[in-house]
CSV table of C-alpha atoms in Angstrom, one decimal:
chain,number,residue,atom,x,y,z
L,9,UNK,CA,-76.3,60.3,101.5
L,10,UNK,CA,-79.0,63.2,102.0
L,11,UNK,CA,-81.4,62.1,99.2
L,12,UNK,CA,-81.0,58.1,100.7
L,13,UNK,CA,-82.4,58.9,103.7
L,14,UNK,CA,-85.4,61.1,102.4
L,15,UNK,CA,-86.3,58.4,101.0
L,16,UNK,CA,-86.1,55.8,103.6
L,17,UNK,CA,-88.0,57.6,105.7
L,18,UNK,CA,-90.8,58.8,102.5
L,19,UNK,CA,-93.2,56.1,103.8
L,20,UNK,CA,-93.3,54.6,107.7
L,21,UNK,CA,-91.9,51.0,105.5
L,22,UNK,CA,-89.8,51.2,102.5
L,23,UNK,CA,-88.3,48.4,100.0
L,24,UNK,CA,-84.5,49.1,98.8
L,25,UNK,CA,-82.8,46.8,96.3
L,26,UNK,CA,-79.8,47.2,95.7
L,27,UNK,CA,-79.0,45.8,92.4
L,28,UNK,CA,-76.7,45.4,89.3
L,29,UNK,CA,-77.7,45.8,85.4
L,30,UNK,CA,-75.2,42.3,84.5
L,31,UNK,CA,-76.6,40.7,87.2
L,32,UNK,CA,-79.2,37.6,86.2
L,33,UNK,CA,-80.9,37.4,89.9
L,34,UNK,CA,-81.3,41.1,89.5
L,35,UNK,CA,-82.9,40.7,86.3
L,36,UNK,CA,-85.3,37.9,87.2
L,37,UNK,CA,-86.4,39.7,90.5
L,38,UNK,CA,-87.0,42.8,88.4
L,39,UNK,CA,-90.5,42.0,87.4
L,40,UNK,CA,-90.9,40.3,90.9
L,41,UNK,CA,-90.4,44.0,92.5
L,42,UNK,CA,-92.6,45.9,89.9
L,43,UNK,CA,-95.3,43.6,90.8
L,44,UNK,CA,-95.0,43.9,94.1
L,45,UNK,CA,-94.5,47.8,93.7
L,46,UNK,CA,-98.0,47.6,92.2
L,47,UNK,CA,-99.7,45.5,94.8
L,48,UNK,CA,-98.3,48.1,97.7
L,49,UNK,CA,-99.0,51.2,95.5
L,50,UNK,CA,-99.2,53.5,98.2
L,51,UNK,CA,-98.1,51.9,101.2
L,52,UNK,CA,-94.9,51.6,100.8
L,53,UNK,CA,-92.5,53.4,98.8
L,54,UNK,CA,-89.9,51.3,97.0
L,55,UNK,CA,-86.5,52.0,95.3
L,56,UNK,CA,-84.1,50.2,93.5
L,57,UNK,CA,-80.3,51.6,93.6
L,58,UNK,CA,-77.9,50.4,91.0
L,59,UNK,CA,-75.0,49.6,93.0
L,60,UNK,CA,-72.2,50.7,90.0
L,61,UNK,CA,-74.0,54.6,90.4
L,62,UNK,CA,-73.8,54.0,94.2
L,63,UNK,CA,-70.9,51.8,95.3
L,64,UNK,CA,-69.9,54.1,98.0
L,65,UNK,CA,-73.4,54.3,99.1
L,66,UNK,CA,-73.3,50.3,98.6
L,67,UNK,CA,-71.0,49.8,101.0
L,68,UNK,CA,-72.3,52.0,103.6
L,69,UNK,CA,-75.1,49.6,104.0
L,70,UNK,CA,-73.1,46.4,104.0
L,71,UNK,CA,-74.4,45.7,100.2
L,72,UNK,CA,-72.1,42.4,99.3
L,73,UNK,CA,-73.9,40.8,96.8
L,74,UNK,CA,-76.8,41.0,94.7
L,75,UNK,CA,-79.5,41.7,94.8
L,76,UNK,CA,-80.0,42.9,97.9
L,77,UNK,CA,-83.0,44.0,100.0
L,78,UNK,CA,-83.3,46.1,102.6
L,79,UNK,CA,-86.5,46.5,104.6
L,80,UNK,CA,-86.8,50.0,106.9
L,81,UNK,CA,-89.5,50.6,109.0
L,82,UNK,CA,-89.6,54.7,110.6
L,83,UNK,CA,-85.7,55.0,109.0
L,84,UNK,CA,-84.0,51.9,110.9
L,85,UNK,CA,-83.1,48.7,108.9
L,86,UNK,CA,-85.4,45.9,110.2
L,87,UNK,CA,-84.2,43.3,107.8
L,88,UNK,CA,-81.9,42.7,105.1
L,89,UNK,CA,-81.7,39.3,102.7
L,90,UNK,CA,-79.6,39.0,99.5
L,91,UNK,CA,-79.4,36.8,96.8
L,92,UNK,CA,-82.8,35.5,94.2
L,93,UNK,CA,-86.4,34.8,96.4
L,94,UNK,CA,-89.8,33.7,96.1
L,95,UNK,CA,-92.2,37.1,94.9
L,96,UNK,CA,-94.6,35.5,97.9
L,97,UNK,CA,-91.9,35.8,100.6
L,98,UNK,CA,-90.5,39.3,100.1
L,99,UNK,CA,-94.3,40.4,100.0
L,100,UNK,CA,-95.2,38.8,103.0
L,101,UNK,CA,-91.8,40.0,104.8
L,102,UNK,CA,-92.8,43.0,103.9
L,103,UNK,CA,-95.9,43.0,105.4
L,104,UNK,CA,-95.4,41.5,108.4
L,105,UNK,CA,-93.4,45.3,109.1
L,106,UNK,CA,-96.9,47.0,108.1
């Protein structure tokens, strides 16, 4: 949990994706998240957390489906949404908090 707290405070805006390796929606979002990571390199830290390896953390964060995206601003959650989504939608959401 300490590592998670450090992660969500690592830059002013942080995106966390809770995913599962067996999740088809997560697999389709992988290249989208990678592209966003490259576009926002150095501005926003992006963390991908496997719910099967971090089930307690996922439960603590209220994750009930995958993928679940949470945007943190200054360490506080400001947006959360689950499911497959357009890359531009996710990018716009992140940029709205910058």
